[in-house]
Short mmCIF file of C-alpha atoms and ligand atoms in Angstrom, two decimals:
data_model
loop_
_atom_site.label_atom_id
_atom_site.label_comp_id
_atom_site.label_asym_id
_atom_site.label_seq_id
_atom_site.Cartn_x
_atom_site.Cartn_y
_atom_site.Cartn_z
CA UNK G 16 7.70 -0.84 12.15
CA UNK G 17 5.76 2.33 11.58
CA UNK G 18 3.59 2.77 8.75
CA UNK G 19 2.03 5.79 7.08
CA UNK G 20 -1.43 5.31 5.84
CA UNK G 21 -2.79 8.51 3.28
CA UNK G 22 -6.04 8.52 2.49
CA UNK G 23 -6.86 5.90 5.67
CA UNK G 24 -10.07 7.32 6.34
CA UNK G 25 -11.57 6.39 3.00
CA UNK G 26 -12.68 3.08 1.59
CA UNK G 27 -9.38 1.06 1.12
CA UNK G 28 -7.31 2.83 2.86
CA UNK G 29 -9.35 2.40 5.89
CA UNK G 30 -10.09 -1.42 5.52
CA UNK G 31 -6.10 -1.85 4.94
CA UNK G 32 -5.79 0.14 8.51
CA UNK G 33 -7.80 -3.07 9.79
CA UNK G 34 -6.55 -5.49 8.39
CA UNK G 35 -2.80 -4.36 9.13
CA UNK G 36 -3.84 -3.70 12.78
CA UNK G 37 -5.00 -7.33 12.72
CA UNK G 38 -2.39 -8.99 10.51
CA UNK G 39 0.59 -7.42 12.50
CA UNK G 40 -0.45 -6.08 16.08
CA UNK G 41 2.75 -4.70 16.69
CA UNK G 42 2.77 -2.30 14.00
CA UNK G 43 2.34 1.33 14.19
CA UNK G 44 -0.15 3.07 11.50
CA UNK G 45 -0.51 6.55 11.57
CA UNK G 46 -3.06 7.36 9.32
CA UNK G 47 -3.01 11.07 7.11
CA UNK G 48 -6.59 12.22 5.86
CA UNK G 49 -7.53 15.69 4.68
CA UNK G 50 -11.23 13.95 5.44
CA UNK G 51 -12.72 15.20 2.44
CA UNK G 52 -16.28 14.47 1.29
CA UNK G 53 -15.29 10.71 1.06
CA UNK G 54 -13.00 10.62 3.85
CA UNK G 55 -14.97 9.57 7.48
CA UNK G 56 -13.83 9.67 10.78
CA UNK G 57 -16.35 7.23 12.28
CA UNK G 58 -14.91 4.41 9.84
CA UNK G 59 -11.98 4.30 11.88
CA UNK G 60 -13.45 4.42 15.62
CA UNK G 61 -12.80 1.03 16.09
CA UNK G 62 -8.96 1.49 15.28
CA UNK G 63 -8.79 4.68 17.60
CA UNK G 64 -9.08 2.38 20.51
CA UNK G 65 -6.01 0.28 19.69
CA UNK G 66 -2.76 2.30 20.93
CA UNK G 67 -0.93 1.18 18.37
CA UNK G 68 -3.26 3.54 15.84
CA UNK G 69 -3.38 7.53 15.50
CA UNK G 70 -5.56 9.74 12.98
CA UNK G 71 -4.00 12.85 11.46
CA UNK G 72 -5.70 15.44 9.94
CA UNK G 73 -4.12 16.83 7.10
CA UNK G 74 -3.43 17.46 3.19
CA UNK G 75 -0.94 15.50 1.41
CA UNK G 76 -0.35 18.92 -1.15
CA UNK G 77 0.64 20.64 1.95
CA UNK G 78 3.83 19.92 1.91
CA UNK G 79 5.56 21.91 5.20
CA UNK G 80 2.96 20.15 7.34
CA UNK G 81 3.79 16.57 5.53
CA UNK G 82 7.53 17.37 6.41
CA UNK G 83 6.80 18.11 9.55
CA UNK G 84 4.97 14.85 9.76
CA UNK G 85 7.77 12.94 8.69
CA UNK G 86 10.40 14.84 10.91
CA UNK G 87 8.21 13.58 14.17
CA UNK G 88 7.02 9.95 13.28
CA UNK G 89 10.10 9.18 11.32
CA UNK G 90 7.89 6.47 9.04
CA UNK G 91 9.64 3.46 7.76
CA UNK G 92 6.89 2.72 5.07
CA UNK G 93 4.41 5.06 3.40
CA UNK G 94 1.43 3.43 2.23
CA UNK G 95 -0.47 6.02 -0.67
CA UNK G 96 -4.14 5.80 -0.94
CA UNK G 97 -5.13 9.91 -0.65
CA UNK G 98 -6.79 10.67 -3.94
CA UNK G 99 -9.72 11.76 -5.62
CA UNK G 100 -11.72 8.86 -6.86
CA UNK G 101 -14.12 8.76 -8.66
CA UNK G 102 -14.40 9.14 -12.37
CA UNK G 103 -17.72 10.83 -12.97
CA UNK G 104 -16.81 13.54 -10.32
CA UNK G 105 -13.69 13.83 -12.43
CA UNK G 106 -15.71 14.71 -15.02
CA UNK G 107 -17.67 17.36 -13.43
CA UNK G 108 -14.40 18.98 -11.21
CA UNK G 109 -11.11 17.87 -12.91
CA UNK G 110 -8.62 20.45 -11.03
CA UNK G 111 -8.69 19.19 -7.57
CA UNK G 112 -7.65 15.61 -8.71
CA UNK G 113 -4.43 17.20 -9.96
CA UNK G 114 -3.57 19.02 -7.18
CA UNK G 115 -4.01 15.80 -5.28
CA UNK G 116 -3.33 13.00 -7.02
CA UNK G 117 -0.21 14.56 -8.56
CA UNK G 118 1.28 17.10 -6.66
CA UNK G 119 0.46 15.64 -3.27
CA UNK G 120 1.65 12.45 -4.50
CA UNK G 121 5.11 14.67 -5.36
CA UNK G 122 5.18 16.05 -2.04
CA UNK G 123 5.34 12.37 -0.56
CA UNK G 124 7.92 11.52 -2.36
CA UNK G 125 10.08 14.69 -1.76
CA UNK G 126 9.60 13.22 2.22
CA UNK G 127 10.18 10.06 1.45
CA UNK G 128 13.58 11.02 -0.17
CA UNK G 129 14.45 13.73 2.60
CA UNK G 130 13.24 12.00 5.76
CA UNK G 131 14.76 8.48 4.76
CA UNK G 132 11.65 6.30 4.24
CA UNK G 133 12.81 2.95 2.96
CA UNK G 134 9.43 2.45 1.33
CA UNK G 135 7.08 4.32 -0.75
CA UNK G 136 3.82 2.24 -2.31
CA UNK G 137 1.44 4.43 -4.65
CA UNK G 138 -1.79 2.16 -4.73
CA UNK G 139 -3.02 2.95 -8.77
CA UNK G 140 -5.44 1.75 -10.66
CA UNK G 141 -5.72 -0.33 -13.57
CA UNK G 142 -8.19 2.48 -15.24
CA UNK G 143 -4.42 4.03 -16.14
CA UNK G 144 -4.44 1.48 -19.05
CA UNK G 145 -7.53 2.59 -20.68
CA UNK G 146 -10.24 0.18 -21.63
CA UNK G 147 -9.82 -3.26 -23.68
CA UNK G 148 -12.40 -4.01 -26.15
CA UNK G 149 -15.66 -5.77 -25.55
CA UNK G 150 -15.32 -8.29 -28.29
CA UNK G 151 -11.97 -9.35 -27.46
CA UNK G 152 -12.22 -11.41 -23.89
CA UNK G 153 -8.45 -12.67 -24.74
CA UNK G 154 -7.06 -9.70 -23.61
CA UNK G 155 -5.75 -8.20 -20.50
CA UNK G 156 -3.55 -5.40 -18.50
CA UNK G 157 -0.58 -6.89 -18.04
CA UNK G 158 2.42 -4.35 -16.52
CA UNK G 159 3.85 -3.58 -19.65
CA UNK G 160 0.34 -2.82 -21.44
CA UNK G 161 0.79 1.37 -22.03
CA UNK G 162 -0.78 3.95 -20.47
CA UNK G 163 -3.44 5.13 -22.15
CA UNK G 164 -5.90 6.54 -20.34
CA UNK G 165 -9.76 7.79 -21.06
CA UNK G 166 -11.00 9.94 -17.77
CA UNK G 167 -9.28 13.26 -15.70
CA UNK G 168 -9.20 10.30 -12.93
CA UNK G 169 -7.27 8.04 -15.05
CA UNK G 170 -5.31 10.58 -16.63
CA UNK G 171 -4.54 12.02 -12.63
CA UNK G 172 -3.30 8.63 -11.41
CA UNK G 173 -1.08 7.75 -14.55
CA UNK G 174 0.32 11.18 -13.72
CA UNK G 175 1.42 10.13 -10.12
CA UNK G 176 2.66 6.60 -11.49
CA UNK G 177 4.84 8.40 -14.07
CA UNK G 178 6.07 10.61 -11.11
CA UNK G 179 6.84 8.04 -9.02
CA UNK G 180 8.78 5.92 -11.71
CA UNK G 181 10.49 8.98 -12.11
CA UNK G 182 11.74 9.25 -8.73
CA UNK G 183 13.04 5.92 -8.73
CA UNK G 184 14.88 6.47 -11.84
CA UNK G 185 16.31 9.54 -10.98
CA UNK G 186 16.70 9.70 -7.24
CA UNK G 187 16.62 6.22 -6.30
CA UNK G 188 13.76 6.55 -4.70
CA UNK G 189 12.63 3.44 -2.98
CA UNK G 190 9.05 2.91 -4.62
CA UNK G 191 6.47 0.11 -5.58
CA UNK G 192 3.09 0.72 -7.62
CA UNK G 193 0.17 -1.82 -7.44
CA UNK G 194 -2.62 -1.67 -10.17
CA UNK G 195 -5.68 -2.71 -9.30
CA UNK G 196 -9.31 -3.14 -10.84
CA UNK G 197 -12.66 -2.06 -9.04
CA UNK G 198 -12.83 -3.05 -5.43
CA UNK G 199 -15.92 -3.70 -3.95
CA UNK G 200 -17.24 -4.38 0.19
CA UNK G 201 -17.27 -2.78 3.48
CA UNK G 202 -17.19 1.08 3.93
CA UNK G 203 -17.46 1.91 0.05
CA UNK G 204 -18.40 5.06 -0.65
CA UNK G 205 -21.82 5.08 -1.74
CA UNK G 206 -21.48 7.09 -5.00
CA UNK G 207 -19.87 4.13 -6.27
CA UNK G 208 -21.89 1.82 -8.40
CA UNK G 209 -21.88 -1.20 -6.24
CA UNK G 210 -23.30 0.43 -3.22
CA UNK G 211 -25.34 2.91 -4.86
CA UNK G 212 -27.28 -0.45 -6.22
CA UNK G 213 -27.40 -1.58 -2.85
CA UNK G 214 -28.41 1.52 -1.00
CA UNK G 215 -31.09 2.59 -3.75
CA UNK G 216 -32.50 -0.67 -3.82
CA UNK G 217 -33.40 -0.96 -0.49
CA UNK G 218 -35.08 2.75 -0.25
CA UNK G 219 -37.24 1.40 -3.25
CA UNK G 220 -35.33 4.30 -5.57
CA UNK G 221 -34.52 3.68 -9.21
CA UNK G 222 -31.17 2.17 -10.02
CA UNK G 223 -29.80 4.29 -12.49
CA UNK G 224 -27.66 2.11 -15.05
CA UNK G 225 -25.42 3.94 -17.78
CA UNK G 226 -25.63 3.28 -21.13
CA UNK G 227 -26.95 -0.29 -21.74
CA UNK G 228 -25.04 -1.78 -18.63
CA UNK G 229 -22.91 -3.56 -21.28
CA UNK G 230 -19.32 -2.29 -19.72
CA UNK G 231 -17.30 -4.84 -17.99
CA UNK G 232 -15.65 -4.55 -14.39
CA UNK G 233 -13.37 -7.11 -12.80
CA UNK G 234 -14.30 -6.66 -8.99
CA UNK G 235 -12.13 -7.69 -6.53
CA UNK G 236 -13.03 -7.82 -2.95
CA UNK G 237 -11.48 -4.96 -0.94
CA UNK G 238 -9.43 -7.77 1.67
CA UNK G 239 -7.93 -9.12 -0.80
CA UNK G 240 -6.26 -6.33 -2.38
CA UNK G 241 -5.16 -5.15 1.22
CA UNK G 242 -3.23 -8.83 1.41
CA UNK G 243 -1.47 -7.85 -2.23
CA UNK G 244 -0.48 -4.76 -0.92
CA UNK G 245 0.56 -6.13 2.28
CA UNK G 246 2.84 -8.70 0.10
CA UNK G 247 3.96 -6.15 -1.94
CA UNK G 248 5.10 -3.27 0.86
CA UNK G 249 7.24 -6.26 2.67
CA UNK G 250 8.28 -8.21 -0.42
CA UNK G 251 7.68 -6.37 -3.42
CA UNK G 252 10.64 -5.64 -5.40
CA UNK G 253 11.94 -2.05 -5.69
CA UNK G 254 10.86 -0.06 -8.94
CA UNK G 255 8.30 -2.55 -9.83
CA UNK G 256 4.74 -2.66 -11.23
CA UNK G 257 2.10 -5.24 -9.61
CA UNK G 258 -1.46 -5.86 -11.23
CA UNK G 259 -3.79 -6.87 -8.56
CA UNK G 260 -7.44 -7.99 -10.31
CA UNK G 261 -9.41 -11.22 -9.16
CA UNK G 262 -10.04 -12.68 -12.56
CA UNK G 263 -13.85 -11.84 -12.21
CA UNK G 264 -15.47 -9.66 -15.10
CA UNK G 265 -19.06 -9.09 -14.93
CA UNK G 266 -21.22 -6.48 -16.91
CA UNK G 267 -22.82 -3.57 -14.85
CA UNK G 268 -26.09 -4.89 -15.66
CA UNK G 269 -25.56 -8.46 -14.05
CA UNK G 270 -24.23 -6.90 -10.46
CA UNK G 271 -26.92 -4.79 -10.58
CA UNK G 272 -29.26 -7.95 -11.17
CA UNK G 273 -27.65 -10.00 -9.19
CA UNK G 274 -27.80 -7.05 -6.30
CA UNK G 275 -31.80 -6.72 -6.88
CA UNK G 276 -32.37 -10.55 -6.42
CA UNK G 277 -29.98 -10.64 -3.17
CA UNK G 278 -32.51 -8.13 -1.52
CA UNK G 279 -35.48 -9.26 -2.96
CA UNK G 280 -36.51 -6.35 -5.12
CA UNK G 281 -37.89 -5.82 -8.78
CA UNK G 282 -35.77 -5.26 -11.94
CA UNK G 283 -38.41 -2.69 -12.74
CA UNK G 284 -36.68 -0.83 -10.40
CA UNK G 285 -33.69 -0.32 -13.06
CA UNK G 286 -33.05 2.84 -15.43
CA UNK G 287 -31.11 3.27 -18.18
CA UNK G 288 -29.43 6.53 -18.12
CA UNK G 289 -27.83 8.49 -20.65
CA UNK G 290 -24.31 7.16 -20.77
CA UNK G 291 -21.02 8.91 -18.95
CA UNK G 292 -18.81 10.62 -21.34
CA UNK G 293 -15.59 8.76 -22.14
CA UNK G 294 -17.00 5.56 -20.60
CA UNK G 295 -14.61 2.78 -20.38
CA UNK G 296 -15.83 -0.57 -21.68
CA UNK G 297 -13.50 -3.15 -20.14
CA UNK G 298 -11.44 -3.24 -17.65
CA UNK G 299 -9.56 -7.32 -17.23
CA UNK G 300 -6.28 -7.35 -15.23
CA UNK G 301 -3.45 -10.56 -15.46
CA UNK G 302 -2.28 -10.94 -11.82
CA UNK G 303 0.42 -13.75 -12.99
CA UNK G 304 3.22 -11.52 -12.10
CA UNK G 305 1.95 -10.93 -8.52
CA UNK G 306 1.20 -14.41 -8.52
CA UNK G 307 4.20 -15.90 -9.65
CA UNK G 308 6.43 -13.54 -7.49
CA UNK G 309 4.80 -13.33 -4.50
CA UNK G 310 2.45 -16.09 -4.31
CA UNK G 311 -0.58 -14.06 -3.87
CA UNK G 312 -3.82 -14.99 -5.06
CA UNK G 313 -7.90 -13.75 -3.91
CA UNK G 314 -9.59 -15.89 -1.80
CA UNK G 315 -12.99 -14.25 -1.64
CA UNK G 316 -16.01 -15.21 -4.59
CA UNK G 317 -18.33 -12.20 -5.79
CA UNK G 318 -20.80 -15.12 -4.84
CA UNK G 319 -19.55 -14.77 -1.11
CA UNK G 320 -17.75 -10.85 -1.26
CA UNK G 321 -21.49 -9.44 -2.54
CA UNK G 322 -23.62 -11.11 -0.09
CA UNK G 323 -20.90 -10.07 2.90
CA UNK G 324 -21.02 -6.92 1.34
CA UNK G 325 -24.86 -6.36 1.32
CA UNK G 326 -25.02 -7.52 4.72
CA UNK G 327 -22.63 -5.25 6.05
CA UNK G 328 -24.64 -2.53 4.66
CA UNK G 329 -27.90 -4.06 6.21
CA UNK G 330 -26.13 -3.79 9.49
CA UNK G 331 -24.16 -0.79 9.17
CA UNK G 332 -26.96 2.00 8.44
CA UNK G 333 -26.03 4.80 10.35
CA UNK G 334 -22.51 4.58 8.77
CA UNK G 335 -24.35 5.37 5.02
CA UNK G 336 -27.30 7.25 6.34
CA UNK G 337 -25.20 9.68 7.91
CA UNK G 338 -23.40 9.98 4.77
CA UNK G 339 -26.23 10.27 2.24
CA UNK G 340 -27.93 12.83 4.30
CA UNK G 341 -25.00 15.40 3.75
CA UNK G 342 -23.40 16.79 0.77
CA UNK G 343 -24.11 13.33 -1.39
CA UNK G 344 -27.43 14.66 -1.68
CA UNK G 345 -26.51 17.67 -3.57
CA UNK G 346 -24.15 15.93 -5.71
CA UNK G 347 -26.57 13.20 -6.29
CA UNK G 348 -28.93 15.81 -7.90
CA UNK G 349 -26.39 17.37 -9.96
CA UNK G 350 -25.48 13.85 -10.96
CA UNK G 351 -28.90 12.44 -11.71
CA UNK G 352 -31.60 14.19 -11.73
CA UNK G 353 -33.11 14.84 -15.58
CA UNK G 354 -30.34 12.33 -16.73
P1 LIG J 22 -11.92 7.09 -1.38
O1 LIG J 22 -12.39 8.22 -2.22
O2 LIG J 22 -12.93 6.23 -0.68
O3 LIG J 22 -10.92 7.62 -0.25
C1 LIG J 22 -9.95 8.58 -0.49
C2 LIG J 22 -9.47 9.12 0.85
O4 LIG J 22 -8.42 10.08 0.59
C3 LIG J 22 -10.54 9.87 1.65
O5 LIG J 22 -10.51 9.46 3.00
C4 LIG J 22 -10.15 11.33 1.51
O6 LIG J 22 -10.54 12.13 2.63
C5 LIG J 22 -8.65 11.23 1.38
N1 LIG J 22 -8.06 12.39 0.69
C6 LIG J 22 -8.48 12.97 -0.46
N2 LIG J 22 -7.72 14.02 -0.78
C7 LIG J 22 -6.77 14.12 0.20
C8 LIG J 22 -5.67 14.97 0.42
N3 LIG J 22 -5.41 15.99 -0.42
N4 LIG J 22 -4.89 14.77 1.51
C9 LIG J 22 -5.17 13.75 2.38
N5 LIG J 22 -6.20 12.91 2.21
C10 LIG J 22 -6.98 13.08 1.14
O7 LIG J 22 -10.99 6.22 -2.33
P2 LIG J 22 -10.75 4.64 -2.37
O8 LIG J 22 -11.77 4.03 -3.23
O9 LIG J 22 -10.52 4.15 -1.00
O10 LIG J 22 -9.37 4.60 -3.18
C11 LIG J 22 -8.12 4.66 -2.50
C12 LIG J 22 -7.00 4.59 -3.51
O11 LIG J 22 -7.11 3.38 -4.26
C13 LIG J 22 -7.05 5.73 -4.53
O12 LIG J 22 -5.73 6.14 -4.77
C14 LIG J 22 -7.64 5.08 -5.77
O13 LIG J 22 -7.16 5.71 -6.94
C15 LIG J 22 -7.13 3.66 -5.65
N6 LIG J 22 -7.96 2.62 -6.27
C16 LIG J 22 -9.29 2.53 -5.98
C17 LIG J 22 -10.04 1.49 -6.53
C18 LIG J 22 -11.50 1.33 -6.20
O14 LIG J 22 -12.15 0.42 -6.74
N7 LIG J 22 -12.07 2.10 -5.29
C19 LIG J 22 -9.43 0.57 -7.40
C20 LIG J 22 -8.06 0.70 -7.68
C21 LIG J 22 -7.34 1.72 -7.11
P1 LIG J 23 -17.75 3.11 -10.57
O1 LIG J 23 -18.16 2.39 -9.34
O2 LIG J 23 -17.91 4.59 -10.62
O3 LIG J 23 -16.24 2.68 -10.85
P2 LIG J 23 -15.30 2.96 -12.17
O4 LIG J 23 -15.97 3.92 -13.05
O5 LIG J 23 -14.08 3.54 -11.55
O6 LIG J 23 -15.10 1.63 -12.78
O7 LIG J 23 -18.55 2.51 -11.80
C1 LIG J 23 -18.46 1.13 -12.13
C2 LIG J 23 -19.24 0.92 -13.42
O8 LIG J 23 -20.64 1.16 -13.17
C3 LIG J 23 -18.86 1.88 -14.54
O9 LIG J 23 -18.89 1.19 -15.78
C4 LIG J 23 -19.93 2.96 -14.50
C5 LIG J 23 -21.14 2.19 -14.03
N1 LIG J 23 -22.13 2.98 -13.22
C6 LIG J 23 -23.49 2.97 -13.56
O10 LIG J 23 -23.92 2.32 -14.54
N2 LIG J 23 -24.36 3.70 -12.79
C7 LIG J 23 -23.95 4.44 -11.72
O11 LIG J 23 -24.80 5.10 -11.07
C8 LIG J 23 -22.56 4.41 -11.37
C9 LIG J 23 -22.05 5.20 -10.20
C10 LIG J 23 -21.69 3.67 -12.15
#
């Protein structure tokens, strides 16, 4: 079994490279990163020393190179995670989550059809069903809610979901899609809000909180989605929708309270900023169906996922250091600074 990993060198994609490596030792992953600003090499040195593991270096929109890809490693399952990711640099620079969230997600399924793949999985996001109201806790995503969506993020992955439904339609192209809500542990990207918290926090900075920190999250712990979509790539059925969430909503303001009192520090600390444009309020996913059909479910607490996750960071500087030292910087000033 040979598996394609996009996007591998980034946050999920890279802790589903270790936990496939793990989980079945006689797979092959090849993993395909452009290693943008969020994608990092040094995330995956561990996994360069197994033989069953290789890095690529390359774009998923450039689509001779992906053929060529294909031609030589002759995948039998393509695993999706290369995208832009995150909302609020969406909002800033919307054109280059386009060009690769939709048309490099097109190109990888013009090779899946041509070079035979017998799986394609697009890892989406629940954000491509808008927000859910705060006052209304009895609702949530299920697969058939509509795509609605509020961000040039969201509005960039329901692109590539309609694409690939599309190409299952049309071509009989052999796809899944898993939804899932906010992840949260090892290797996050620290522009993200849980381990901005964590990383300001400890350097005594101010934690800068949007709006009134009233907007709901349902955070799942990274491993577990890796196990959904390891369910879903061997036993998923063809053309369908999965909703992967862990059933645990918490307001921005309580993570980032609950991050301050794991590390000791003072709520003074927190600032509320002025809010993002187009912020979602809620985000609650219904797993039944993944549930039901393949019998998955997430082991891991917040209680347990955040304090893993905060120690990891506590023993993994140089992994963020070297990151916030380069071009996070500069966006982090464009981002915050007089906000
Ligand atoms: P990330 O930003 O940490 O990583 C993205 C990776 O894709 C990086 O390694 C980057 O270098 C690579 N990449 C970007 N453009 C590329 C291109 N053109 N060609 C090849 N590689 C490219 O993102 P993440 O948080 O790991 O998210 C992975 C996937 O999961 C995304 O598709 C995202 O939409 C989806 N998702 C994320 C979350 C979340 O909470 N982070 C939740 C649900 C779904
Ligand atoms: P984020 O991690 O960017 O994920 P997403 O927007 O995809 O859900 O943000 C999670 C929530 O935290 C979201 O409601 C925005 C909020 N947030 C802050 O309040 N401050 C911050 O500095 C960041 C990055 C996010």
């Amino acid at each position: 079994m040979k598996i394609l990993v996009t996007g591998g060198a980034g946050f999920i994609g890279s802790n589903f490279v270790y936990f496939m490596l793990k989980k079945h030792p006689d797979y092959d992953i090849v993993v395909l990163d452009k290693l943008t600003y969020a994608g990092n090499l040094s995330t995956l040195e561990e996994a360069m020393k197994n033989p069953h593991f290789k890095f690529v270096k390359g774009d998923i929109t450039d689509r001779p190179f992906v053929y060529k890809l294909f031609e030589e490693e002759k995948f039998d399952k393509v695993v999706n995670f290369a995208a832009e990711s995150h909302v609020d640099r969406s909002i800033l620079e919307p054109e280059v989550f386009l060009m690769t969230n939709v048309m490099g997600t097109q190109v990888l399924l013009d090779a899946t059809l041509k070079f035979g793949v017998a799986r394609y999985h697009q890892v989406s996001t629940d954000e491509v069903y808008g927000d859910l109201p705060l006052d209304r806790p009895d609702l949530f995503f299920s697969e058939d809610t509509p795509i609605h969506t509020s961000s040039p993020y969201s509005a960039s992955k329901a692109g590539a979901d309609l694409l690939v439904q599309a190409y299952n339609r049309t071509f009989n192209a052999p796809v899944t899609i898993s939804r899932c809500s906010n992840n949260y542990g090892p290797y996050h990207f620290p522009e993200k809000l849980i381990p901005l918290m964590i990383i300001n926090a400890l350097h005594g900075k101010s934690l800068p909180v949007y709006g009134e920190g009233l907007n709901i999250r349902d955070w799942l712990y990274v491993e577990d989605h890796c196990s959904a979509i390891d369910l879903i790539i061997h036993d998923g059925r063809i053309g369908e929708v999965y909703n992967i969430g862990g059933h645990n909503e918490m307001r921005n303001i309580d993570v980032v309270k609950l991050i301050i009192k794991e590390l000791g520090k003072s709520e003074d600390l927190i600032t509320y900023v002025t809010d993002r444009k187009g912020h979602d309020l809620r985000y609650a996913i219904n797993p039944e169906k993944i549930h039901n059909e393949l019998g998955w479910l997430p082991e891991t607490k917040f209680a347990d996922g955040i304090k893993k996750t905060i120690q990891w960071y506590l023993d993994n500087e140089d992994w963020w250091q070297n990151i916030i030292s380069g071009e996070y910087t500069e966006y982090y000033d464009k981002m915050y600074t007089n906000r």
